[in-house]
Coordinates of C-alpha atoms in Angstrom, one line a residue:
X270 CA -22.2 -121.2 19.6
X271 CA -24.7 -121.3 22.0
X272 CA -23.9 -118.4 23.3
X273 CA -23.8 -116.3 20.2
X274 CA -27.4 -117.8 19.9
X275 CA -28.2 -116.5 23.4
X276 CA -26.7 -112.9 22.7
X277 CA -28.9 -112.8 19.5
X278 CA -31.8 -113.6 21.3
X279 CA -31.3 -110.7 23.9
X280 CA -30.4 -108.1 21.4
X281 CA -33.4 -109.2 19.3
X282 CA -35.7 -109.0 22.5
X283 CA -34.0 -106.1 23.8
X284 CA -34.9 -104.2 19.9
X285 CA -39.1 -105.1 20.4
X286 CA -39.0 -103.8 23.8
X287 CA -37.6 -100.4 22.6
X288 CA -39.4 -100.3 19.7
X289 CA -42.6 -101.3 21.7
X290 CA -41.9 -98.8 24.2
X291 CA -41.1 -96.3 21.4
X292 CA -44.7 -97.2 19.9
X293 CA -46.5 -97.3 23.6
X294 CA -45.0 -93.6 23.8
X295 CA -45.9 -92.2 20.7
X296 CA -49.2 -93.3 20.7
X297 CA -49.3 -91.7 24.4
X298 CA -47.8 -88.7 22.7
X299 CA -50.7 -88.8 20.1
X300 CA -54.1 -88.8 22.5
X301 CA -56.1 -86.3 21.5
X302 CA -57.6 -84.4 24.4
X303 CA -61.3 -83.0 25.2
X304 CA -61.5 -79.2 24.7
X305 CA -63.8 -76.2 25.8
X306 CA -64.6 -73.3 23.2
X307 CA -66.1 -70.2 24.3
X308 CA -67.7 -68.7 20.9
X309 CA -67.3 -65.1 20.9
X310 CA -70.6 -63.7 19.8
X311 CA -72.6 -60.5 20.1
X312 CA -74.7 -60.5 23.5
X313 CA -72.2 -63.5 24.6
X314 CA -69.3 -63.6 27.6
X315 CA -66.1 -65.2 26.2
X316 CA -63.7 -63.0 27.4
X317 CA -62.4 -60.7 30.7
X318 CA -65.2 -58.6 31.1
X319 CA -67.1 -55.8 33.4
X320 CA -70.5 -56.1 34.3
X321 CA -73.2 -55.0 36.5
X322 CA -75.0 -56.9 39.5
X323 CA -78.1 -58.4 38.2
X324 CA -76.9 -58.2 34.2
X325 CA -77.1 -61.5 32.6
X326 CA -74.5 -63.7 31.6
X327 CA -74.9 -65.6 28.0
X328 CA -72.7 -68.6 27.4
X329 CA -72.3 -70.7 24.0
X330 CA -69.5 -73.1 24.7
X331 CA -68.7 -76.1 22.4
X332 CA -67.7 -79.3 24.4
X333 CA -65.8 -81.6 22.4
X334 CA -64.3 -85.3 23.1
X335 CA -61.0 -86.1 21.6
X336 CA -60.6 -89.9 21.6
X337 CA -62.7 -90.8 23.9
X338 CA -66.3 -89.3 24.9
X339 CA -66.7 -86.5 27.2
X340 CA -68.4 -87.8 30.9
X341 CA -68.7 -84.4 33.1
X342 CA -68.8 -80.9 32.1
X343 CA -68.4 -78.0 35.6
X344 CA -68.9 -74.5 36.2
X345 CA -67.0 -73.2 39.1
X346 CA -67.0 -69.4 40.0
X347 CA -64.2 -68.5 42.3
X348 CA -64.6 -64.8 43.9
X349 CA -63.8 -63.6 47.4
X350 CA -62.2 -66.6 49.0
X351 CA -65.4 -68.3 48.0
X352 CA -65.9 -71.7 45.2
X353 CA -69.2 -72.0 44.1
X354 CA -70.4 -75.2 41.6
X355 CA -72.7 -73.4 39.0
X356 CA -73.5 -76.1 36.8
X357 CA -72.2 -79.5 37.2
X358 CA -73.5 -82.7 34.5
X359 CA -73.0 -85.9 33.7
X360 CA -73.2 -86.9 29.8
X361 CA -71.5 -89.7 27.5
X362 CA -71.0 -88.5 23.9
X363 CA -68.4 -86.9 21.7
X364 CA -69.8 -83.0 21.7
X365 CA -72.2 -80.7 22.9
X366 CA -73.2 -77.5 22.2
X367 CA -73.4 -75.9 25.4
X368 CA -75.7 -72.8 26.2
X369 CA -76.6 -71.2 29.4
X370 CA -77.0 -68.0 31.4
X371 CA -76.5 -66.5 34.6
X372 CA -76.8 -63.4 37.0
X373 CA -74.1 -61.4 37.8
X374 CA -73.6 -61.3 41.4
X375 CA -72.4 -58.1 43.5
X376 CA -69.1 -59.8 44.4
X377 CA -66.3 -57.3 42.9
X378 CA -64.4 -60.1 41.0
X379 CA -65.8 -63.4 39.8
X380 CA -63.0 -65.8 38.0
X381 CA -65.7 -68.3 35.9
X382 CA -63.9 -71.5 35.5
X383 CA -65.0 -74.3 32.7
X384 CA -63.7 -77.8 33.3
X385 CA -64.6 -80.6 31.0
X386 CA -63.3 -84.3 31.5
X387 CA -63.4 -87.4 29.5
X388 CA -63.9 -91.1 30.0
X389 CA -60.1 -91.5 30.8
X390 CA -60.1 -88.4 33.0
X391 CA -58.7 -86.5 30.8
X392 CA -59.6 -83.1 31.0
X393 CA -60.0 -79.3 29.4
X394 CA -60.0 -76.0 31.3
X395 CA -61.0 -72.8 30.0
X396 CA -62.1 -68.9 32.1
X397 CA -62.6 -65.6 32.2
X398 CA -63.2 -63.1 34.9
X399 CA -65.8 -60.8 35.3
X400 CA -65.7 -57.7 37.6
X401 CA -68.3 -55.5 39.1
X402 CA -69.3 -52.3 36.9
X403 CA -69.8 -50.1 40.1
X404 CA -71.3 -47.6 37.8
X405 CA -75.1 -49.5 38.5
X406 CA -77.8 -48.2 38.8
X407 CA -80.4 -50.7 40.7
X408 CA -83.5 -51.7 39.4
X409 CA -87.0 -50.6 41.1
X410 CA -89.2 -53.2 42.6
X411 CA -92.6 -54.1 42.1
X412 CA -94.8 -54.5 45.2
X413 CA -97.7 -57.1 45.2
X414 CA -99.1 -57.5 48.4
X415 CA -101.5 -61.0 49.8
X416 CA -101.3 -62.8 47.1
X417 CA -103.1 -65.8 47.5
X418 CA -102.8 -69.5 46.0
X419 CA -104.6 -72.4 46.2
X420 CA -103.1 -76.3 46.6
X421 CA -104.0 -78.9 44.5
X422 CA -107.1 -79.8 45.5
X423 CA -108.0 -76.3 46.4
X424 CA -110.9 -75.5 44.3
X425 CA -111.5 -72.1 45.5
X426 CA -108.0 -70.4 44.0
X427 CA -106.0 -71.4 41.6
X428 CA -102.4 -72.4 42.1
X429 CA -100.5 -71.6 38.7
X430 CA -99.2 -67.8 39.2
X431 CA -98.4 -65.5 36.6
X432 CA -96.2 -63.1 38.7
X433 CA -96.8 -60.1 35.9
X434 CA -100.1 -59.4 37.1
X435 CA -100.2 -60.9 39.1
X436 CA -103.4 -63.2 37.7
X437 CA -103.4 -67.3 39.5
X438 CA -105.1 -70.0 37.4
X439 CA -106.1 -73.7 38.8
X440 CA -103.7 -76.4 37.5
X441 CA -106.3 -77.7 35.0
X442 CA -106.6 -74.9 33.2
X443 CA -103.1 -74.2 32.4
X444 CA -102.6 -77.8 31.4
X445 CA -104.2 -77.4 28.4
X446 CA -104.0 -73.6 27.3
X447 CA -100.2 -72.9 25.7
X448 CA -100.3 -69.0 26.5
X449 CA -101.2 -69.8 30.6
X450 CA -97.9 -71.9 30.2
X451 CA -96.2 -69.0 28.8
X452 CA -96.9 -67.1 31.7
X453 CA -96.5 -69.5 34.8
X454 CA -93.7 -69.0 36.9
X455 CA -94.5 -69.9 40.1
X456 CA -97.4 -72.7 41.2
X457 CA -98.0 -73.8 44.3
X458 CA -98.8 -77.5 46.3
X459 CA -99.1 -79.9 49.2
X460 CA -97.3 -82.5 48.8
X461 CA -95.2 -85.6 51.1
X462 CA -92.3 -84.6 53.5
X463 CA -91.8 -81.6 51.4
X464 CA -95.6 -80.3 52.7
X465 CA -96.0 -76.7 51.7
X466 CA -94.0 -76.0 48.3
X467 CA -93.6 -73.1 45.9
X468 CA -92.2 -74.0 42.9
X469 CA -92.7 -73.9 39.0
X470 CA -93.3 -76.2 36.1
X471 CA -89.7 -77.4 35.7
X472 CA -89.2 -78.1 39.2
X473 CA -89.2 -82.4 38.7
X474 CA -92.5 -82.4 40.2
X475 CA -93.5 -85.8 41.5
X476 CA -96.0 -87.6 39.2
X477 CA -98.6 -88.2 42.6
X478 CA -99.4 -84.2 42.5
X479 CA -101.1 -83.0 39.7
X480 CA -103.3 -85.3 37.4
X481 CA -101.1 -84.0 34.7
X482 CA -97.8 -83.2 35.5
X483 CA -96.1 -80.0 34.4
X484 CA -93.4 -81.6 33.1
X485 CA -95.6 -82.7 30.1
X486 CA -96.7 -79.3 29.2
X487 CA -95.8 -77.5 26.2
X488 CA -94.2 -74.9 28.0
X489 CA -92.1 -76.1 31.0
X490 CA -90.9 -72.3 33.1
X491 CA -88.2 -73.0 35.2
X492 CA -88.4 -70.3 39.0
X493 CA -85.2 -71.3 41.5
X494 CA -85.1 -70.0 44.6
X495 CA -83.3 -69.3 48.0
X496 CA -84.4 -69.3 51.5
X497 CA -83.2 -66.0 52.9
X498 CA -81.9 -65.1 56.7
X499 CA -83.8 -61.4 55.9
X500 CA -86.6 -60.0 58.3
X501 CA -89.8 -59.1 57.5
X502 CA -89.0 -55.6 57.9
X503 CA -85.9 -56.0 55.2
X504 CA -88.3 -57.1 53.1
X505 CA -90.6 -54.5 53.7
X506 CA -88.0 -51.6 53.0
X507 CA -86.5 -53.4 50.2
X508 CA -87.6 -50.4 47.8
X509 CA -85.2 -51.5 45.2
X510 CA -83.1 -54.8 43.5
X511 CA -79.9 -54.5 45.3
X512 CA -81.2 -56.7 48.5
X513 CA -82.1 -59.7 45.8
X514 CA -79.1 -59.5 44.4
X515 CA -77.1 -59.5 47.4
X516 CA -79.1 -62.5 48.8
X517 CA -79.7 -64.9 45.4
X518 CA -76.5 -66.8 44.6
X519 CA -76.9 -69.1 41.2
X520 CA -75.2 -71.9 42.5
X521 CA -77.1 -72.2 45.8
X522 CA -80.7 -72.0 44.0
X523 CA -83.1 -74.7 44.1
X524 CA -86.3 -75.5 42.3
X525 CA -88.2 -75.9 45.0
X526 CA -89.3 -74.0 48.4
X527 CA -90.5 -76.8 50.8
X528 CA -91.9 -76.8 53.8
X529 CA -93.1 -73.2 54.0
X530 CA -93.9 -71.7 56.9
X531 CA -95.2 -68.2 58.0
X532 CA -92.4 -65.6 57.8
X533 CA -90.2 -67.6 55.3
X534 CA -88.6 -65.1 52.9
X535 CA -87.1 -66.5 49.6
X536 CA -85.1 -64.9 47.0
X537 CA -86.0 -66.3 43.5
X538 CA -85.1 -65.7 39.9
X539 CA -87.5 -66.8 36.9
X540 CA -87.2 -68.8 33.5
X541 CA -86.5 -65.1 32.1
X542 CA -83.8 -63.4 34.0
X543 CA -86.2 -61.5 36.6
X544 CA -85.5 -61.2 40.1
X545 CA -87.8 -61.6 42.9
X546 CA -88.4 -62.2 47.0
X547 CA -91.4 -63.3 48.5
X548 CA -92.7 -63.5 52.0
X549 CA -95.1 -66.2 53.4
X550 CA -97.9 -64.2 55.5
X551 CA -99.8 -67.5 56.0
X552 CA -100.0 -71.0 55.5
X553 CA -103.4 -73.0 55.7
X554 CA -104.4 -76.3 55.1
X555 CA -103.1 -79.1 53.1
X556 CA -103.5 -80.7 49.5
X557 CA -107.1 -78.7 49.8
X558 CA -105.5 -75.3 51.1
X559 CA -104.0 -72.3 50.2
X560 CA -100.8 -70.0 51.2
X561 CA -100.8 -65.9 50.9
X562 CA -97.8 -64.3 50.1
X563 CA -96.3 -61.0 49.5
X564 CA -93.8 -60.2 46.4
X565 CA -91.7 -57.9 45.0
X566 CA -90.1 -58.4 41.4
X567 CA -87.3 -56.0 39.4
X568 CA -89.3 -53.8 37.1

């Protein structure tokens, strides 16, 4: 009798651990996992496509979480042996709609990867590759030479540059004017270990700088930028865009230029898809002084 009981027992036990198991299985079966949509728009890349250096890329992606939030949505671009991290952010919530642009680069194939990941490290991957239209024409530059700005405290020149001009305004006068926010790419400052800086509105500016910081404007530009290995005489010769696009990679720009010195040559690309270099003739002073540059922009 008692061990009939004992055999019921383990055949009973032996039933909820399958059917448990069964459960614990389907339910694994039945996660519902983050994915990446690339909507396919006019004047949007969702597909294999050829473009030319310097053309912009357009992105609308929709992020979405399946049962649990998405955490960490990446950008990798893959092209010559090469990985480059385009975009990278943290975020905690069940969707995003994602937009962004980029440059197309002179490398002759680009495979553009999309990775999104969840709470549970689940994950989503999505791509397209884009290949060089060697059929491009480059673009003419436009020469501006000794342009000068002033540092904060610089009350001589103004420090807030509106490259299509080019015209510079002191700080205080494009806090409070919308249409000098409109037109300020590039301003310049003194400023901590970072000393001699060139960079623009939405750079993360610290607070100590500028009594009002650009960040609070109504218009916050965003210039990023890359310190070049180019001589003075490539810059010089540069007659049109194909040395700024051969020397300004997206996922290697920064918002800010720091610690400038005489002969620094940048690469830079501004809130609107233009492409630029600049070359530091001088450097003088501190929060009071000033810096002269020379520039050249795509037409």
């Amino acid at each position: 009798m008692k061990i009939r009981k004992s055999l019921s027992a383990s055949i009973i036990a032996l039933l909820v651990l399958l059917i448990t198991g069964s459960a614990c299985q389907k339910e694994e079966e039945n996660t519902i996992m983050p994915s990446i949509t690339i909507y396919k728009e006019a004047g949007y890349v969702s597909t294999d496509t050829s473009m030319m250096a310097g053309e912009e890329i357009r992105l609308k992606i929709m992020l979405k979480g399946g049962d649990f939030n998405i955490t960490n949505f990446v950008i990798e671009v893959l092209s010559e042996g090469s990985e480059k991290i385009y975009f990278d952010t943290g975020m905690n919530t069940s969707s995003v709609l994602w937009h962004g642009s980029f440059l197309k680069s002179s490398a002759p194939s680009e495979r553009w990867q999309f990775k999104l990941s969840d709470r549970e490290g689940n994950s989503a991957l999505a791509g397209f590759t884009i290949t060089l239209d060697t059929g491009n024409s480059y673009r003419p530059l436009i020469s501006y030479a000794s342009t000068v700005l002033g540092a904060q405290e610089n009350e001589q020149t103004g420090g807030c540059l509106d490259i299509i001009g080019p015209a510079a305004y002191f700080h205080h006068e494009v806090a409070v004017d919308v249409i000098l926010q409109e037109k300020t790419d590039i301003l310049y400052y003194y400023f901590g270990d970072d000393e001699n800086t060139i960079a623009s509105p939405g750079a993360n500016i610290e607070d100590e700088v500028f009594t009002v910081n650009p960040a609070n404007w109504t218009i916050v530009n965003t210039t990023r930028y890359i310190k070049t290995s180019l001589s003075a005489n490539d810059f010089d010769n540069a007659l049109n865009d194909s040395i700024i696009l051969a020397n300004y990679n997206e996922g290697d720009a920064k918002r800010k230029a720091k610690n400038l010195r005489a002969n620094d040559i940048y690469t830079f690309r501004t809130h609107d898809g233009k492409l630029g270099m600049f070359h530091v003739n001088e450097v003088t002073g501190t929060t009071d002084g000033s810096i002269n540059i020379n520039i050249k922009i795509q037409e």
